[in-house]
Amino acid sequence: MAEAADPGGRRRLKGVHFEYAADPRSVHDMAGGAGYSLASNWFTQLLAQLAVANSITKSQLCVFLFVAGGQVPGTGIAQYTQQEITDGLNKVAAQKGGKMITRSTVNRAVQALCGYHWVEKAGNGRIQINVRLWFHGNSTAQHEVLADIAGRHDRNPEAFPYAVGPESAHQEELDLDFGADAGVRGRKRTG
């Protein structure tokens, strides 16, 4: 780089050296053409624990995973009717002659998932995923979606997406009495 004279008599810039780091926008290498989603590690383990304990049905688990994998990026919304969920879940079963799920079973599963606060119906065949559990998009988009959902629920901390169910699976009352004086009442904590 050539030296540049400064008419104000200050020092002259003699040279500049640039070093470039690896491109931070490189794409993840994921199977399939649908990209990837971010999932809470706690929730991923909870799903497995609930399935083993038969605390959720196979149908509920399958419907949730299918819908979560079909989100429109950056929205937390899956645009599926219950018939489209049924057809999507039955795709491999139909090819292999396996057991198939019915639309009424999908309907019951969606109702249960709404009760768990994992999803909620967003009208016109749209299902809102609880984006604190599973989200297809970056953190900026997630914060925007969370703010929009909170606004739709009048910022009620008991409403979707704040609560995460089913309650008995992860919320237990713990007595944290560490031998405190009898006159001091122990506090109970929920987690």
Coordinates of N, CA, C and O in Angstrom, one line a residue:
M1 N 0.9 -1.2 0.0 CA 0.0 0.0 0.0 C 0.9 1.2 0.0 O 1.9 1.3 0.8
A2 N 0.5 2.2 -0.8 CA 1.4 3.4 -0.9 C 1.1 4.3 0.3 O 0.0 4.3 0.9
E3 N 2.1 5.2 0.6 CA 2.0 6.1 1.8 C 1.0 7.2 1.3 O 1.1 7.7 0.2
A4 N 0.2 7.7 2.3 CA -0.7 8.8 2.0 C -0.3 10.0 2.8 O -0.1 9.9 4.0
A5 N -0.1 11.1 2.1 CA 0.3 12.3 2.8 C -0.9 13.0 3.5 O -2.0 12.9 2.9
D6 N -0.7 13.5 4.7 CA -1.8 14.1 5.4 C -1.6 15.6 5.3 O -0.5 16.1 5.8
P7 N -2.5 16.4 4.7 CA -2.3 17.8 4.6 C -2.2 18.5 6.0 O -1.7 19.6 6.1
G8 N -2.7 17.9 7.1 CA -2.7 18.6 8.4 C -1.4 18.3 9.1 O -1.2 18.7 10.2
G9 N -0.4 17.7 8.4 CA 0.9 17.5 9.0 C 1.0 16.3 10.0 O 2.0 16.2 10.7
R10 N -0.1 15.5 10.1 CA 0.0 14.4 11.0 C 0.8 13.2 10.4 O 1.2 13.3 9.2
R11 N 0.9 12.2 11.1 CA 1.7 11.0 10.7 C 1.0 10.4 9.5 O -0.2 10.5 9.3
R12 N 1.8 9.7 8.7 CA 1.2 9.1 7.5 C 1.0 7.6 7.8 O 1.8 7.0 8.5
L13 N 0.0 7.1 7.2 CA -0.3 5.6 7.2 C 0.6 4.9 6.3 O 0.7 5.2 5.1
K14 N 1.3 4.0 6.8 CA 2.3 3.3 6.0 C 1.8 2.0 5.4 O 2.2 1.6 4.3
G15 N 1.0 1.3 6.1 CA 0.4 0.0 5.6 C -0.6 -0.6 6.5 O -0.7 -0.3 7.7
V16 N -1.4 -1.5 5.9 CA -2.4 -2.2 6.7 C -2.4 -3.6 6.3 O -2.2 -4.0 5.1
H17 N -2.5 -4.5 7.3 CA -2.5 -5.9 7.1 C -3.8 -6.6 7.6 O -4.2 -6.3 8.7
F18 N -4.5 -7.3 6.7 CA -5.7 -8.0 7.1 C -5.5 -9.5 7.2 O -4.9 -10.1 6.4
E19 N -6.1 -10.1 8.3 CA -6.2 -11.5 8.4 C -7.7 -11.9 8.5 O -8.4 -11.3 9.2
Y20 N -8.0 -12.9 7.8 CA -9.4 -13.4 7.8 C -9.6 -14.7 8.5 O -8.8 -15.6 8.3
A21 N -10.6 -14.7 9.4 CA -10.9 -16.0 10.1 C -11.8 -16.8 9.2 O -12.3 -16.4 8.1
A22 N -12.0 -18.1 9.6 CA -12.9 -18.9 8.9 C -14.3 -18.3 8.8 O -14.7 -17.6 9.6
D23 N -15.0 -18.6 7.7 CA -16.3 -18.0 7.5 C -17.3 -18.4 8.5 O -17.6 -19.6 8.6
P24 N -17.8 -17.5 9.4 CA -18.7 -17.9 10.5 C -20.1 -18.3 10.0 O -20.9 -18.8 10.7
R25 N -20.3 -18.1 8.7 CA -21.7 -18.4 8.1 C -21.7 -19.8 7.4 O -22.6 -20.0 6.7
S26 N -20.7 -20.6 7.7 CA -20.7 -21.9 7.0 C -21.9 -22.7 7.4 O -22.4 -22.6 8.5
V27 N -22.4 -23.5 6.5 CA -23.6 -24.2 6.7 C -23.4 -25.5 7.4 O -22.4 -26.2 7.1
H28 N -24.3 -25.9 8.3 CA -24.2 -27.2 8.9 C -24.3 -28.3 7.9 O -25.1 -28.2 6.9
D29 N -23.7 -29.4 8.2 CA -23.8 -30.6 7.3 C -24.8 -31.5 7.9 O -24.5 -32.3 8.8
M30 N -26.1 -31.4 7.5 CA -27.2 -32.2 8.0 C -27.8 -33.1 7.0 O -27.8 -32.8 5.8
A31 N -28.3 -34.2 7.4 CA -29.0 -35.2 6.5 C -30.3 -34.5 6.0 O -31.0 -33.8 6.7
G32 N -30.6 -34.8 4.7 CA -31.8 -34.3 4.1 C -31.8 -32.9 3.7 O -30.8 -32.2 4.0
G33 N -32.8 -32.4 3.0 CA -32.8 -31.1 2.5 C -33.5 -30.1 3.3 O -33.7 -28.9 2.9
A34 N -34.0 -30.5 4.5 CA -34.9 -29.6 5.3 C -34.1 -28.8 6.3 O -34.7 -28.0 7.1
G35 N -32.8 -28.9 6.3 CA -32.0 -28.1 7.3 C -32.0 -28.8 8.6 O -32.1 -30.0 8.8
Y36 N -32.0 -27.9 9.7 CA -31.9 -28.4 11.0 C -32.7 -27.5 11.9 O -32.9 -26.3 11.6
S37 N -33.0 -28.0 13.1 CA -33.6 -27.2 14.2 C -32.8 -27.2 15.4 O -32.0 -28.1 15.6
L38 N -33.0 -26.3 16.3 CA -32.4 -26.3 17.6 C -33.4 -26.8 18.6 O -34.6 -26.5 18.6
A39 N -33.0 -27.7 19.5 CA -33.8 -28.3 20.5 C -33.2 -28.2 21.8 O -32.0 -28.3 22.0
S40 N -34.0 -27.9 22.8 CA -33.5 -27.9 24.2 C -33.0 -29.3 24.5 O -33.7 -30.3 24.4
N41 N -31.8 -29.4 25.0 CA -31.2 -30.7 25.5 C -32.1 -31.3 26.6 O -32.3 -32.5 26.6
W42 N -32.5 -30.4 27.5 CA -33.4 -30.9 28.6 C -34.7 -31.5 28.0 O -35.1 -32.6 28.4
F43 N -35.3 -30.9 27.0 CA -36.5 -31.4 26.4 C -36.3 -32.7 25.6 O -37.1 -33.6 25.7
T44 N -35.2 -32.7 24.9 CA -34.8 -33.9 24.2 C -34.7 -35.1 25.1 O -35.3 -36.2 24.8
Q45 N -34.0 -34.9 26.2 CA -33.9 -36.0 27.2 C -35.3 -36.3 27.8 O -35.6 -37.5 28.1
L46 N -36.1 -35.3 28.1 CA -37.4 -35.5 28.7 C -38.3 -36.3 27.8 O -39.0 -37.2 28.2
L47 N -38.2 -36.0 26.4 CA -39.0 -36.8 25.5 C -38.7 -38.3 25.6 O -39.6 -39.1 25.6
A48 N -37.4 -38.6 25.7 CA -37.0 -40.0 25.8 C -37.5 -40.6 27.1 O -38.0 -41.7 27.1
Q49 N -37.3 -39.9 28.2 CA -37.8 -40.4 29.5 C -39.3 -40.6 29.5 O -39.7 -41.6 30.0
L50 N -40.0 -39.7 28.9 CA -41.5 -39.9 28.9 C -41.9 -41.0 28.1 O -42.8 -41.8 28.4
A51 N -41.2 -41.3 26.9 CA -41.5 -42.4 26.1 C -41.2 -43.7 26.8 O -42.1 -44.6 26.8
V52 N -40.1 -43.8 27.5 CA -39.7 -45.0 28.2 C -40.7 -45.3 29.3 O -41.2 -46.4 29.5
A53 N -41.2 -44.2 30.0 CA -42.1 -44.4 31.1 C -43.5 -44.5 30.7 O -44.4 -44.6 31.5
N54 N -43.8 -44.6 29.4 CA -45.1 -44.6 28.8 C -46.0 -43.5 29.3 O -47.2 -43.6 29.5
S55 N -45.4 -42.3 29.6 CA -46.1 -41.1 30.0 C -46.6 -40.3 28.9 O -47.4 -39.4 29.1
I56 N -46.1 -40.5 27.7 CA -46.7 -40.0 26.4 C -46.9 -41.2 25.5 O -46.2 -42.2 25.6
T57 N -47.9 -41.0 24.6 CA -48.1 -42.1 23.7 C -47.1 -42.0 22.5 O -46.6 -41.0 22.2
K58 N -47.0 -43.1 21.8 CA -46.1 -43.2 20.6 C -46.7 -42.2 19.6 O -45.9 -41.5 18.9
S59 N -48.0 -42.1 19.5 CA -48.7 -41.2 18.6 C -48.3 -39.7 18.9 O -48.0 -38.9 18.0
Q60 N -48.4 -39.4 20.2 CA -48.1 -38.0 20.6 C -46.6 -37.7 20.2 O -46.3 -36.6 19.7
L61 N -45.7 -38.6 20.5 CA -44.3 -38.4 20.3 C -44.1 -38.2 18.8 O -43.4 -37.3 18.3
C62 N -44.7 -39.1 18.0 CA -44.5 -39.0 16.5 C -45.1 -37.7 15.9 O -44.5 -37.1 15.1
V63 N -46.3 -37.4 16.4 CA -46.9 -36.1 15.9 C -46.1 -34.9 16.2 O -45.8 -34.1 15.4
F64 N -45.6 -34.9 17.5 CA -44.7 -33.7 17.8 C -43.5 -33.6 17.0 O -43.2 -32.6 16.5
L65 N -42.8 -34.7 16.8 CA -41.5 -34.7 16.1 C -41.8 -34.4 14.6 O -41.0 -33.6 14.0
F66 N -42.9 -34.9 14.0 CA -43.2 -34.6 12.6 C -43.5 -33.1 12.5 O -42.9 -32.5 11.6
V67 N -44.3 -32.6 13.4 CA -44.6 -31.1 13.3 C -43.4 -30.3 13.5 O -43.2 -29.3 12.8
A68 N -42.6 -30.6 14.6 CA -41.4 -29.8 14.9 C -40.5 -29.8 13.7 O -39.8 -28.7 13.4
G69 N -40.3 -30.9 13.0 CA -39.4 -30.9 11.8 C -40.0 -30.2 10.6 O -39.2 -30.0 9.6
G70 N -41.2 -29.8 10.6 CA -41.8 -29.2 9.5 C -42.1 -27.7 9.7 O -42.9 -27.1 9.0
Q71 N -41.4 -27.1 10.6 CA -41.6 -25.6 10.9 C -41.1 -24.8 9.7 O -40.1 -25.1 9.0
V72 N -41.8 -23.7 9.4 CA -41.3 -22.7 8.5 C -40.2 -22.0 9.2 O -40.4 -21.5 10.3
P73 N -39.0 -21.9 8.6 CA -37.9 -21.4 9.3 C -38.1 -20.0 9.8 O -38.7 -19.1 9.2
G74 N -37.7 -19.8 11.1 CA -37.8 -18.4 11.7 C -39.2 -18.1 12.3 O -39.4 -17.0 12.7
T75 N -40.1 -19.0 12.3 CA -41.5 -18.7 12.7 C -42.0 -19.6 13.9 O -42.8 -19.1 14.6
G76 N -41.5 -20.8 14.0 CA -42.0 -21.7 15.0 C -43.4 -22.3 14.5 O -44.1 -22.9 15.3
I77 N -43.8 -22.0 13.3 CA -45.1 -22.4 12.8 C -44.9 -23.6 11.8 O -44.1 -23.5 10.9
A78 N -45.8 -24.6 12.0 CA -45.8 -25.6 11.0 C -47.2 -25.5 10.3 O -48.2 -25.4 11.0
Q79 N -47.2 -25.5 9.0 CA -48.4 -25.3 8.2 C -49.0 -26.7 7.8 O -48.9 -27.0 6.6
Y80 N -49.5 -27.4 8.7 CA -50.1 -28.7 8.4 C -51.5 -28.8 8.9 O -51.8 -28.4 10.0
T81 N -52.4 -29.4 8.1 CA -53.7 -29.8 8.6 C -53.4 -31.1 9.2 O -52.4 -31.8 9.1
Q82 N -54.4 -31.6 10.0 CA -54.3 -32.9 10.7 C -54.2 -34.0 9.6 O -53.5 -35.0 9.8
Q83 N -54.9 -33.8 8.5 CA -54.8 -34.8 7.4 C -53.4 -34.9 6.8 O -52.9 -36.0 6.5
E84 N -52.8 -33.7 6.7 CA -51.4 -33.7 6.1 C -50.4 -34.3 7.1 O -49.5 -35.0 6.7
I85 N -50.6 -34.1 8.4 CA -49.8 -34.8 9.4 C -50.0 -36.3 9.3 O -49.0 -37.1 9.3
T86 N -51.3 -36.7 9.2 CA -51.6 -38.2 9.1 C -50.9 -38.8 7.9 O -50.2 -39.8 7.9
D87 N -51.1 -38.1 6.7 CA -50.4 -38.6 5.5 C -48.9 -38.6 5.6 O -48.3 -39.5 5.1
G88 N -48.4 -37.6 6.2 CA -46.9 -37.5 6.3 C -46.4 -38.6 7.2 O -45.3 -39.2 6.9
L89 N -47.0 -38.9 8.3 CA -46.6 -39.9 9.2 C -46.8 -41.3 8.6 O -46.0 -42.2 8.9
N90 N -47.7 -41.5 7.7 CA -48.0 -42.8 7.1 C -47.2 -43.1 5.8 O -47.3 -44.1 5.3
K91 N -46.4 -42.1 5.4 CA -45.6 -42.3 4.2 C -44.8 -43.5 4.1 O -44.9 -44.3 3.2
V92 N -44.0 -43.8 5.1 CA -43.1 -44.9 5.1 C -43.9 -46.2 5.4 O -43.7 -47.2 4.8
A93 N -44.9 -46.1 6.3 CA -45.7 -47.2 6.7 C -46.5 -47.8 5.4 O -46.6 -49.0 5.2
A94 N -46.9 -46.8 4.6 CA -47.7 -47.2 3.4 C -46.7 -48.0 2.4 O -47.1 -49.0 1.8
Q95 N -45.5 -47.5 2.3 CA -44.5 -48.1 1.4 C -44.1 -49.5 1.9 O -43.9 -50.4 1.1
K96 N -44.1 -49.7 3.2 CA -43.6 -51.0 3.8 C -44.7 -51.9 4.3 O -44.4 -52.9 4.8
G97 N -45.9 -51.5 4.1 CA -47.1 -52.3 4.6 C -47.2 -52.3 6.1 O -47.7 -53.3 6.6
G98 N -46.7 -51.3 6.8 CA -46.7 -51.3 8.2 C -48.0 -50.7 8.8 O -48.9 -50.3 8.1
K99 N -48.0 -50.6 10.1 CA -49.2 -50.1 10.8 C -49.3 -48.6 10.5 O -48.2 -47.9 10.5
M100 N -50.5 -48.1 10.3 CA -50.6 -46.7 10.0 C -51.4 -46.0 11.1 O -52.2 -46.6 11.8
I101 N -51.2 -44.7 11.1 CA -51.9 -43.9 12.1 C -53.2 -43.3 11.5 O -53.2 -43.0 10.3
T102 N -54.2 -43.1 12.3 CA -55.5 -42.6 11.7 C -55.6 -41.1 12.0 O -54.9 -40.6 12.9
R103 N -56.4 -40.4 11.3 CA -56.6 -39.0 11.5 C -57.1 -38.7 12.9 O -56.8 -37.7 13.5
S104 N -58.0 -39.5 13.4 CA -58.6 -39.3 14.7 C -57.5 -39.4 15.8 O -57.5 -38.7 16.8
T105 N -56.6 -40.3 15.6 CA -55.4 -40.5 16.5 C -54.6 -39.3 16.5 O -54.1 -38.8 17.5
V106 N -54.3 -38.7 15.3 CA -53.6 -37.5 15.2 C -54.3 -36.4 15.9 O -53.7 -35.6 16.6
N107 N -55.6 -36.3 15.7 CA -56.4 -35.2 16.4 C -56.2 -35.3 17.9 O -56.0 -34.3 18.6
R108 N -56.3 -36.5 18.5 CA -56.2 -36.7 19.9 C -54.7 -36.3 20.4 O -54.5 -35.7 21.4
A109 N -53.8 -36.7 19.5 CA -52.4 -36.4 19.9 C -52.1 -34.9 19.9 O -51.5 -34.3 20.8
V110 N -52.7 -34.2 18.9 CA -52.5 -32.7 18.9 C -53.2 -32.1 20.1 O -52.6 -31.2 20.7
Q111 N -54.4 -32.6 20.5 CA -55.1 -32.0 21.7 C -54.2 -32.2 22.9 O -54.1 -31.3 23.7
A112 N -53.6 -33.4 23.0 CA -52.7 -33.7 24.2 C -51.5 -32.8 24.2 O -51.1 -32.3 25.2
L113 N -50.9 -32.6 23.0 CA -49.7 -31.8 22.9 C -50.0 -30.3 23.3 O -49.2 -29.6 23.9
C114 N -51.2 -29.9 22.9 CA -51.7 -28.5 23.3 C -51.8 -28.5 24.8 O -51.4 -27.5 25.4
G115 N -52.3 -29.5 25.4 CA -52.5 -29.6 26.9 C -51.1 -29.6 27.6 O -51.0 -29.0 28.7
Y116 N -50.1 -30.1 26.9 CA -48.7 -30.1 27.5 C -48.0 -28.8 27.3 O -46.9 -28.6 27.8
H117 N -48.6 -27.9 26.5 CA -48.0 -26.7 26.1 C -46.7 -26.9 25.2 O -45.8 -26.1 25.2
W118 N -46.7 -27.9 24.5 CA -45.6 -28.2 23.5 C -46.0 -27.5 22.2 O -45.1 -27.1 21.4
V119 N -47.3 -27.5 21.9 CA -47.7 -26.8 20.7 C -49.0 -26.1 21.0 O -49.6 -26.3 22.1
E120 N -49.5 -25.2 20.1 CA -50.8 -24.7 20.2 C -51.3 -24.5 18.8 O -50.5 -24.2 17.9
K121 N -52.6 -24.5 18.6 CA -53.2 -24.3 17.3 C -53.1 -22.8 17.0 O -53.4 -22.0 17.9
A122 N -52.7 -22.5 15.8 CA -52.6 -21.1 15.4 C -53.6 -20.7 14.3 O -53.4 -19.7 13.6
G123 N -54.6 -21.6 14.1 CA -55.6 -21.3 13.1 C -55.3 -21.7 11.7 O -54.1 -21.7 11.3
N124 N -56.3 -22.0 10.9 CA -56.1 -22.3 9.5 C -55.1 -23.4 9.2 O -54.2 -23.2 8.3
G125 N -55.1 -24.5 10.0 CA -54.2 -25.6 9.7 C -52.7 -25.3 10.1 O -51.8 -25.9 9.7
R126 N -52.6 -24.3 11.0 CA -51.2 -23.9 11.4 C -51.1 -24.3 12.9 O -52.0 -24.2 13.7
I127 N -49.9 -24.8 13.2 CA -49.6 -25.2 14.6 C -48.3 -24.5 15.0 O -47.3 -24.5 14.4
Q128 N -48.4 -23.8 16.2 CA -47.3 -23.0 16.8 C -46.6 -24.0 17.7 O -47.1 -24.5 18.6
I129 N -45.3 -24.2 17.4 CA -44.4 -25.0 18.3 C -44.0 -24.1 19.4 O -43.8 -22.9 19.3
N130 N -43.8 -24.7 20.6 CA -43.3 -24.0 21.7 C -41.8 -23.8 21.4 O -41.0 -24.8 21.5
V131 N -41.4 -22.6 21.0 CA -40.1 -22.4 20.5 C -39.0 -22.4 21.6 O -37.8 -22.2 21.2
R132 N -39.4 -22.5 22.8 CA -38.4 -22.7 23.8 C -37.9 -24.2 23.9 O -36.9 -24.5 24.5
L133 N -38.7 -25.0 23.3 CA -38.4 -26.5 23.2 C -37.7 -26.8 21.9 O -36.8 -27.6 22.0
W134 N -38.2 -26.3 20.8 CA -37.7 -26.7 19.5 C -37.9 -25.5 18.6 O -39.0 -25.0 18.5
F135 N -36.8 -25.1 17.8 CA -37.0 -24.0 17.0 C -36.1 -24.1 15.7 O -34.9 -24.5 15.8
H136 N -36.7 -23.8 14.6 CA -35.9 -23.8 13.3 C -35.6 -22.3 13.0 O -36.5 -21.6 12.5
G137 N -34.4 -21.9 13.3 CA -34.1 -20.5 13.0 C -33.0 -20.0 14.0 O -32.6 -20.7 14.9
N138 N -32.6 -18.8 13.9 CA -31.5 -18.2 14.7 C -32.1 -17.6 16.0 O -33.4 -17.5 16.1
S139 N -31.3 -17.2 16.9 CA -31.7 -16.6 18.2 C -32.5 -15.3 18.0 O -33.5 -15.1 18.8
T140 N -32.1 -14.5 17.1 CA -32.9 -13.2 16.8 C -34.3 -13.5 16.4 O -35.3 -13.0 17.0
A141 N -34.5 -14.5 15.5 CA -35.8 -14.9 15.1 C -36.6 -15.5 16.2 O -37.8 -15.2 16.4
Q142 N -35.9 -16.3 17.1 CA -36.6 -16.9 18.2 C -37.1 -15.8 19.1 O -38.3 -15.9 19.6
H143 N -36.3 -14.8 19.4 CA -36.7 -13.8 20.4 C -37.9 -13.0 19.8 O -38.8 -12.6 20.5
E144 N -37.9 -12.8 18.5 CA -39.1 -12.1 17.9 C -40.3 -12.9 18.0 O -41.4 -12.4 18.3
V145 N -40.2 -14.3 17.7 CA -41.4 -15.1 17.8 C -41.9 -15.2 19.3 O -43.1 -15.1 19.5
L146 N -41.0 -15.3 20.2 CA -41.4 -15.3 21.6 C -42.1 -14.1 22.0 O -43.1 -14.1 22.7
A147 N -41.6 -12.9 21.6 CA -42.3 -11.7 21.9 C -43.7 -11.6 21.2 O -44.6 -11.2 21.9
D148 N -43.8 -12.1 20.0 CA -45.1 -12.1 19.3 C -46.1 -13.0 20.1 O -47.2 -12.7 20.3
I149 N -45.6 -14.2 20.5 CA -46.5 -15.2 21.2 C -46.9 -14.6 22.5 O -48.1 -14.7 22.9
A150 N -45.9 -14.0 23.3 CA -46.3 -13.4 24.6 C -47.3 -12.3 24.4 O -48.2 -12.2 25.2
G151 N -47.2 -11.5 23.4 CA -48.2 -10.5 23.1 C -49.6 -11.1 22.8 O -50.6 -10.5 23.3
R152 N -49.6 -12.2 22.1 CA -50.9 -12.8 21.8 C -51.6 -13.4 23.1 O -52.8 -13.6 23.1
H153 N -50.8 -13.6 24.1 CA -51.3 -14.2 25.3 C -51.3 -13.2 26.5 O -51.3 -13.5 27.6
D154 N -51.3 -11.9 26.1 CA -51.4 -10.8 27.1 C -50.2 -10.9 28.1 O -50.4 -10.6 29.3
R155 N -49.1 -11.5 27.7 CA -47.9 -11.6 28.6 C -48.2 -12.4 29.9 O -47.6 -12.1 30.9
N156 N -49.2 -13.3 29.8 CA -49.6 -14.1 31.0 C -48.5 -15.2 31.2 O -48.3 -16.0 30.3
P157 N -47.8 -15.1 32.3 CA -46.7 -16.1 32.5 C -47.2 -17.5 32.6 O -46.4 -18.4 32.6
E158 N -48.4 -17.8 32.8 CA -49.0 -19.1 32.9 C -49.4 -19.7 31.5 O -49.7 -20.8 31.4
A159 N -49.4 -18.8 30.5 CA -49.8 -19.2 29.2 C -48.7 -19.7 28.3 O -47.5 -19.6 28.7
F160 N -49.1 -20.4 27.3 CA -48.1 -20.8 26.2 C -47.3 -19.5 25.8 O -47.9 -18.5 25.6
P161 N -46.1 -19.5 25.7 CA -45.1 -20.6 25.7 C -44.3 -20.8 27.0 O -43.3 -21.3 27.0
Y162 N -44.8 -20.2 28.0 CA -44.1 -20.1 29.3 C -44.1 -21.5 30.0 O -43.1 -21.9 30.6
A163 N -45.3 -22.1 30.1 CA -45.4 -23.3 30.8 C -44.9 -24.5 29.9 O -45.0 -24.4 28.7
V164 N -44.3 -25.5 30.5 CA -43.8 -26.6 29.7 C -44.4 -27.9 30.4 O -44.0 -28.1 31.6
G165 N -45.2 -28.7 29.8 CA -45.8 -29.8 30.4 C -45.2 -31.1 29.9 O -44.3 -31.1 29.1
P166 N -45.7 -32.2 30.3 CA -46.7 -32.4 31.4 C -46.1 -32.1 32.7 O -45.0 -32.4 33.0
E167 N -46.9 -31.4 33.6 CA -46.4 -30.9 34.9 C -45.7 -32.0 35.7 O -44.6 -31.8 36.2
S168 N -46.4 -33.1 35.9 CA -45.8 -34.1 36.8 C -44.5 -34.7 36.4 O -43.8 -35.3 37.1
A169 N -44.2 -34.6 35.1 CA -43.0 -35.2 34.6 C -41.7 -34.4 35.0 O -40.6 -35.0 35.1
H170 N -41.8 -33.1 35.3 CA -40.6 -32.4 35.5 C -40.7 -31.4 36.7 O -39.7 -30.8 37.1
Q171 N -41.9 -31.2 37.3 CA -42.0 -30.3 38.4 C -42.3 -31.1 39.6 O -43.4 -31.7 39.8
E172 N -41.4 -31.1 40.5 CA -41.6 -31.8 41.8 C -41.2 -30.9 42.9 O -40.4 -30.0 42.8
E173 N -41.9 -31.0 44.0 CA -41.6 -30.1 45.2 C -40.5 -30.8 46.0 O -40.5 -32.0 46.3
L174 N -39.5 -30.0 46.3 CA -38.4 -30.5 47.0 C -38.4 -29.8 48.4 O -38.5 -28.6 48.5
D175 N -38.1 -30.6 49.4 CA -38.0 -30.1 50.8 C -36.5 -29.9 51.0 O -35.8 -30.8 51.1
L176 N -36.1 -28.6 51.1 CA -34.7 -28.3 51.2 C -34.3 -28.0 52.6 O -33.7 -27.0 52.9
D177 N -34.7 -28.9 53.6 CA -34.4 -28.7 55.0 C -33.0 -29.3 55.2 O -32.8 -30.5 55.2
F178 N -32.0 -28.5 55.5 CA -30.7 -28.9 55.7 C -30.3 -28.9 57.2 O -29.2 -28.5 57.6
G179 N -31.3 -29.2 58.0 CA -31.1 -29.3 59.5 C -31.1 -27.9 60.1 O -30.5 -27.6 61.1
A180 N -32.0 -27.0 59.6 CA -32.1 -25.7 60.1 C -32.8 -25.8 61.5 O -33.4 -26.8 61.8
D181 N -32.7 -24.7 62.2 CA -33.3 -24.6 63.5 C -34.8 -24.9 63.4 O -35.4 -24.5 62.4
A182 N -35.3 -25.5 64.4 CA -36.7 -25.8 64.5 C -37.6 -24.6 64.4 O -38.7 -24.6 63.8
G183 N -37.1 -23.5 64.9 CA -37.8 -22.2 64.8 C -37.8 -21.6 63.5 O -38.6 -20.7 63.2
V184 N -36.9 -22.0 62.6 CA -36.9 -21.4 61.2 C -37.6 -22.3 60.3 O -37.3 -23.5 60.2
R185 N -38.6 -21.8 59.7 CA -39.4 -22.6 58.8 C -38.7 -22.9 57.5 O -38.1 -22.0 56.9
G186 N -38.6 -24.2 57.1 CA -37.9 -24.5 55.8 C -38.7 -24.0 54.6 O -39.9 -24.0 54.7
R187 N -38.0 -23.6 53.6 CA -38.7 -23.1 52.4 C -38.8 -24.3 51.4 O -37.9 -25.1 51.3
K188 N -39.9 -24.3 50.8 CA -40.1 -25.3 49.7 C -39.8 -24.7 48.4 O -40.1 -23.5 48.2
R189 N -39.1 -25.4 47.5 CA -38.8 -24.9 46.2 C -39.3 -25.8 45.1 O -39.2 -27.0 45.3
T190 N -39.8 -25.3 44.1 CA -40.2 -26.1 42.9 C -39.2 -25.8 41.8 O -38.7 -24.7 41.7
G191 N -38.9 -26.8 41.0 CA -38.0 -26.6 39.9 C -38.4 -27.1 38.6 O -39.4 -27.7 38.4

